[in-house]
mmCIF file of C-alpha atoms in Angstrom:
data_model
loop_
_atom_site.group_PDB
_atom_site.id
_atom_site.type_symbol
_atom_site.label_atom_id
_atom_site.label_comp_id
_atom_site.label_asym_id
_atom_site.label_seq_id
_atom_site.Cartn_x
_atom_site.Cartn_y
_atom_site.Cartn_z
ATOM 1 C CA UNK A 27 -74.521 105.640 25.241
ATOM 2 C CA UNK A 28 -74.009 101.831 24.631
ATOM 3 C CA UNK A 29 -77.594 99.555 25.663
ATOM 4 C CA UNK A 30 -78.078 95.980 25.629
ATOM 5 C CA UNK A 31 -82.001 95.178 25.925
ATOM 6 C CA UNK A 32 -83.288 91.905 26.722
ATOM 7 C CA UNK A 33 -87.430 91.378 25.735
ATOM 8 C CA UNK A 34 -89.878 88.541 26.339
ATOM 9 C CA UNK A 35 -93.272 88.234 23.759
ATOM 10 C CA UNK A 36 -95.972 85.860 24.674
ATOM 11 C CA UNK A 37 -96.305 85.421 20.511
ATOM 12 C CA UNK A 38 -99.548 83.657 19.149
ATOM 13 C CA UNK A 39 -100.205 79.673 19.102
ATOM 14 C CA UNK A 40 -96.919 79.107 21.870
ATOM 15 C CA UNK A 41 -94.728 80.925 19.705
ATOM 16 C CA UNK A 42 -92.854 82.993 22.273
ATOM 17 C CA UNK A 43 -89.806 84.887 21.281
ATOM 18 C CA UNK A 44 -86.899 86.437 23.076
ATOM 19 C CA UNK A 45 -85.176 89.218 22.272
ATOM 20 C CA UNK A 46 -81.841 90.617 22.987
ATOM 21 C CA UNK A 47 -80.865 94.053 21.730
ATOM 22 C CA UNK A 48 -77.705 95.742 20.748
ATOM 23 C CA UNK A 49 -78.402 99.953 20.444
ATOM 24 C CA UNK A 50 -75.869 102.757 20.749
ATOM 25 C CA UNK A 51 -77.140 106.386 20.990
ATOM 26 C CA UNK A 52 -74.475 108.882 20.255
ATOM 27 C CA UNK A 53 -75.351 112.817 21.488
ATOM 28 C CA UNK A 54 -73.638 114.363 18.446
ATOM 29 C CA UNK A 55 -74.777 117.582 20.126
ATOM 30 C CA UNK A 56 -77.017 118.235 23.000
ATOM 31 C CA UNK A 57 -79.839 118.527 20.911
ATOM 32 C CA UNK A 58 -79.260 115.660 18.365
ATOM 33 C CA UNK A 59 -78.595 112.064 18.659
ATOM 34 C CA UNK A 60 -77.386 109.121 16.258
ATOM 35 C CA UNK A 61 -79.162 106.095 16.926
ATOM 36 C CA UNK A 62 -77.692 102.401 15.852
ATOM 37 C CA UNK A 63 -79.945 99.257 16.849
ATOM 38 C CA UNK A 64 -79.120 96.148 15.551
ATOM 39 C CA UNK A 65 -81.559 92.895 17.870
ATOM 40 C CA UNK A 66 -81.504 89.228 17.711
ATOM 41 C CA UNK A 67 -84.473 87.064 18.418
ATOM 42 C CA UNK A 68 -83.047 84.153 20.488
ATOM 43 C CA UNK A 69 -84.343 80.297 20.103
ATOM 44 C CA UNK A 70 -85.654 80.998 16.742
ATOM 45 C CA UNK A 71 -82.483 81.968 14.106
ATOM 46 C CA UNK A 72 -84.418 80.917 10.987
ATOM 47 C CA UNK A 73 -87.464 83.812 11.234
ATOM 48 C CA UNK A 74 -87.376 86.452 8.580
ATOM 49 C CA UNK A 75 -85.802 89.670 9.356
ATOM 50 C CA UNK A 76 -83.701 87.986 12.420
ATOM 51 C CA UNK A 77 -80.334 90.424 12.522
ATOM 52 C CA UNK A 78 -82.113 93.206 11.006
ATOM 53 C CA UNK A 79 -80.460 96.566 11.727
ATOM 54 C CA UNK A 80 -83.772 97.700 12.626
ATOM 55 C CA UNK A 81 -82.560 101.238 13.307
ATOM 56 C CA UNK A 82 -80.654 103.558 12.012
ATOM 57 C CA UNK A 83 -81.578 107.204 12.238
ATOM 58 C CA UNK A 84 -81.428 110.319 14.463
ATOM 59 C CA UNK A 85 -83.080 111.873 17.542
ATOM 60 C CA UNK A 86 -83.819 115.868 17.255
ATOM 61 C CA UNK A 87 -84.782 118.430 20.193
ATOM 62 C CA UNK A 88 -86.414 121.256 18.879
ATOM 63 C CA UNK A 89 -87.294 122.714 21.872
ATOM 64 C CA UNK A 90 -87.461 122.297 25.468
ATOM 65 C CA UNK A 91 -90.311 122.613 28.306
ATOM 66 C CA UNK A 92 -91.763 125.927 29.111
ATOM 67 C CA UNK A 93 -94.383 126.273 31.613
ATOM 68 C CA UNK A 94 -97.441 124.060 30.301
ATOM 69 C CA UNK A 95 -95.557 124.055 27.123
ATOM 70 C CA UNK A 96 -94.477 120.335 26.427
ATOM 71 C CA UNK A 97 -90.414 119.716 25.176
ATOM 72 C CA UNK A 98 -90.569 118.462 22.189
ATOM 73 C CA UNK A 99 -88.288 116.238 19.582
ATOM 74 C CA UNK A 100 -88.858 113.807 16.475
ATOM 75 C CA UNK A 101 -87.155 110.420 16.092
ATOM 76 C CA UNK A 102 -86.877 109.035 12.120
ATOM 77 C CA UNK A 103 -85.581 105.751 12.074
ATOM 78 C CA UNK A 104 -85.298 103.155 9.065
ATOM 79 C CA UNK A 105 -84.967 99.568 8.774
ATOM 80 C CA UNK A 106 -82.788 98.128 6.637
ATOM 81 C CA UNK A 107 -83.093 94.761 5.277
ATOM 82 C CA UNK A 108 -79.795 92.796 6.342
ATOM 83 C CA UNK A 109 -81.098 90.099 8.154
ATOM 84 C CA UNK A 110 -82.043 86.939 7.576
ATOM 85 C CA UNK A 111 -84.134 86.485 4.284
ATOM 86 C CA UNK A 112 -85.448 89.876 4.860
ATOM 87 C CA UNK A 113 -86.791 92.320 2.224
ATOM 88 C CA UNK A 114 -87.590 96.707 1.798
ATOM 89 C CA UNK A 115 -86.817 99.225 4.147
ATOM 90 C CA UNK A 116 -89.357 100.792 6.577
ATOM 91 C CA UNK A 117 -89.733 103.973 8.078
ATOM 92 C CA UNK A 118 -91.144 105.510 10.937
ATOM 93 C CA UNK A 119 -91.327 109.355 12.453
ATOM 94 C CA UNK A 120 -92.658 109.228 16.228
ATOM 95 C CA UNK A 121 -92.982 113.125 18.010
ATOM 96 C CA UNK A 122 -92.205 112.927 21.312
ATOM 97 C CA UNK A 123 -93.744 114.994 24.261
ATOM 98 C CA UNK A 124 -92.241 115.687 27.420
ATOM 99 C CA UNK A 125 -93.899 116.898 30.223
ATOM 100 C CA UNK A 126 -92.058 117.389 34.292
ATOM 101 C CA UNK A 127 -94.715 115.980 36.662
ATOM 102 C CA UNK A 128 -92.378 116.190 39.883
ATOM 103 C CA UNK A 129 -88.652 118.311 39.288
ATOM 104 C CA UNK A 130 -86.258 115.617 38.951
ATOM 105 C CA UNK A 131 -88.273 112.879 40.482
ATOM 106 C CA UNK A 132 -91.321 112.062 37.421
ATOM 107 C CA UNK A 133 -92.472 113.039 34.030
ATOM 108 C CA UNK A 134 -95.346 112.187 31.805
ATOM 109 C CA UNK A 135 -94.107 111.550 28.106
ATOM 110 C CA UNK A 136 -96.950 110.891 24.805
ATOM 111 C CA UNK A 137 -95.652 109.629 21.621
ATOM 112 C CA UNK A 138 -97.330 109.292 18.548
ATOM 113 C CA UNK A 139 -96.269 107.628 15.224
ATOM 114 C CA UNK A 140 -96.631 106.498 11.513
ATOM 115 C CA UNK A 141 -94.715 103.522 10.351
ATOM 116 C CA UNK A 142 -93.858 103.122 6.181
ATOM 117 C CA UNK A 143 -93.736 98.898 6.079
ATOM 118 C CA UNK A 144 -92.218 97.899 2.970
ATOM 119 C CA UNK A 145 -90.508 94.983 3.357
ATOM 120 C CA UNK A 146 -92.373 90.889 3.698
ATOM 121 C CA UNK A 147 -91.091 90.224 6.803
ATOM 122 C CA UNK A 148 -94.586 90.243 7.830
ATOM 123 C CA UNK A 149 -97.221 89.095 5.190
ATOM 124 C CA UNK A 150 -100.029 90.491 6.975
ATOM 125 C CA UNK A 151 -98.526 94.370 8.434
ATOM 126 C CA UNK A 152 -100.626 96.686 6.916
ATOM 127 C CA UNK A 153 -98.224 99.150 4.996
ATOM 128 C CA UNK A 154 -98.778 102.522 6.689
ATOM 129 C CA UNK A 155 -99.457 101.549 10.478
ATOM 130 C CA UNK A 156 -99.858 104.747 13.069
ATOM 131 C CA UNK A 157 -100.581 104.647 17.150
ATOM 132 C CA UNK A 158 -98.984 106.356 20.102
ATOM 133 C CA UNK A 159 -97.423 105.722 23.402
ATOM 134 C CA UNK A 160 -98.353 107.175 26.665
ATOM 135 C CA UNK A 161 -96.401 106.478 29.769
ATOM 136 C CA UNK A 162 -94.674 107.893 32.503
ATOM 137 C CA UNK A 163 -90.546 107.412 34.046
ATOM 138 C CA UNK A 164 -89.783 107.842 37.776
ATOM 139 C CA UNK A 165 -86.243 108.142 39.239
ATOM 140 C CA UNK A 166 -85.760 105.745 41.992
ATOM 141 C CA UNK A 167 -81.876 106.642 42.126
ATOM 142 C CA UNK A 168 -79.358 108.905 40.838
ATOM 143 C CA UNK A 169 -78.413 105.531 38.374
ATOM 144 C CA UNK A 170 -82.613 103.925 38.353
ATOM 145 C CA UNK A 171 -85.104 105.296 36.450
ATOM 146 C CA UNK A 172 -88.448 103.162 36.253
ATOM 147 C CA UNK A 173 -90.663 103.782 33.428
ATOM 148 C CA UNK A 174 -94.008 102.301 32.363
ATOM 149 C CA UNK A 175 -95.752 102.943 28.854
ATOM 150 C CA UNK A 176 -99.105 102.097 27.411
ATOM 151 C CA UNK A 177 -98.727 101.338 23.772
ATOM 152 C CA UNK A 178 -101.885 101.201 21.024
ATOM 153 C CA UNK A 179 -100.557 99.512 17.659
ATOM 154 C CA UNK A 180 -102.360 99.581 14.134
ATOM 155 C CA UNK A 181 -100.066 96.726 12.785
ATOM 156 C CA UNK A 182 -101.740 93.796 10.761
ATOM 157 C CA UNK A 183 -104.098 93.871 8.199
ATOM 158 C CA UNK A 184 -107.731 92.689 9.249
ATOM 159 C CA UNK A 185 -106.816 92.369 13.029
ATOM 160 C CA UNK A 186 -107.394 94.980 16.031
ATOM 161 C CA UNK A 187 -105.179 97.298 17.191
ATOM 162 C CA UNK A 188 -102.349 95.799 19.718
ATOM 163 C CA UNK A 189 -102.915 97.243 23.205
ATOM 164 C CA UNK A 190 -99.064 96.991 24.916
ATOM 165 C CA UNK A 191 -98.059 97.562 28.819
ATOM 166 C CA UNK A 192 -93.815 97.762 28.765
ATOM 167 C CA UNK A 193 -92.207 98.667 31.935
ATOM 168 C CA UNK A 194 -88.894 98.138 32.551
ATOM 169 C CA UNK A 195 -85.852 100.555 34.020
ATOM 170 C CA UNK A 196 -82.753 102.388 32.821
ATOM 171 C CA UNK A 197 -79.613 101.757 34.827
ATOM 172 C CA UNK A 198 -76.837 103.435 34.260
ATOM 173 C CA UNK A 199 -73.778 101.351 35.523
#
């Protein structure tokens, strides 16, 4: 599966970014999946870490839903340091839980996660950040899905926790 992604951040003091996004997932099996992502913050070519592949990793089912039992699968993904002045590789293991809400129509989906920062890209990103994801995806058409997540983010050192709404939709042309 090839994706191009396309992201808008309302960044601190005016410093807005855009992102466009480059990932191809690759279902080696049914249950296992190579993942490739490789974005480019637009406007702003000069900010460390810009070209980044940012991940590189796999995507593993271990099982699927039965009854109140949750599917379940892990995603490890690194980042390796080939962008612009950028520096260490990071990892990060997310579990991902998968719940049907409607058959074929909605499901409910929590995802939590530890990130290993190693790299200067960011001065201030604590080095062992953690949160979780909690969101939902609705199919609007056989080619639409809609989803909707509600991210908390242990990221910098001395700040709060990020509280992120994405929403956004899968189309498959």
């Amino acid at each position: 599966e090839l994706k191009f992604e396309f992201g808008f951040v309302n960044g601190e003091e005016n410093n807005d970014e855009q992102e466009f996004e480059f990932v191809l997932e690759w279902g080696i099996t049914e249950d296992f999946e190579f993942i490739l992502e490789l974005p480019v913050i637009l406007g702003d070519g000069g900010i460390k870490g810009n070209g980044d592949i940012t991940e590189i990793g796999f995507h593993s089912r271990f099982w699927l839903e039965d009854g109140i039992a949750p599917a379940f699968a892990v995603r490890n993904l690194l980042r390796l340091p080939t962008g612009y002045e950028s520096s260490g590789v990071d990892y990060e293991a997310r579990g991902l839980f998968t719940w049907t809400l409607a058959p074929d129509q909605a499901r409910l989906h929590f995802n939590p996660f530890l990130i290993s920062t190693n790299g200067d890209n960011n001065e201030n990103a604590r080095h062992l950040q953690w949160g979780a994801a909690i969101g939902f995806d609705f199919v609007l058409s056989d080619d639409l899905l809609f989803v909707v997540d509600y991210q908390n983010l242990a990221e910098d050192k001395g700040t709060r926790n990020q509280h992120i709404l994405e929403f956004g939709a899968d189309w498959n042309i």
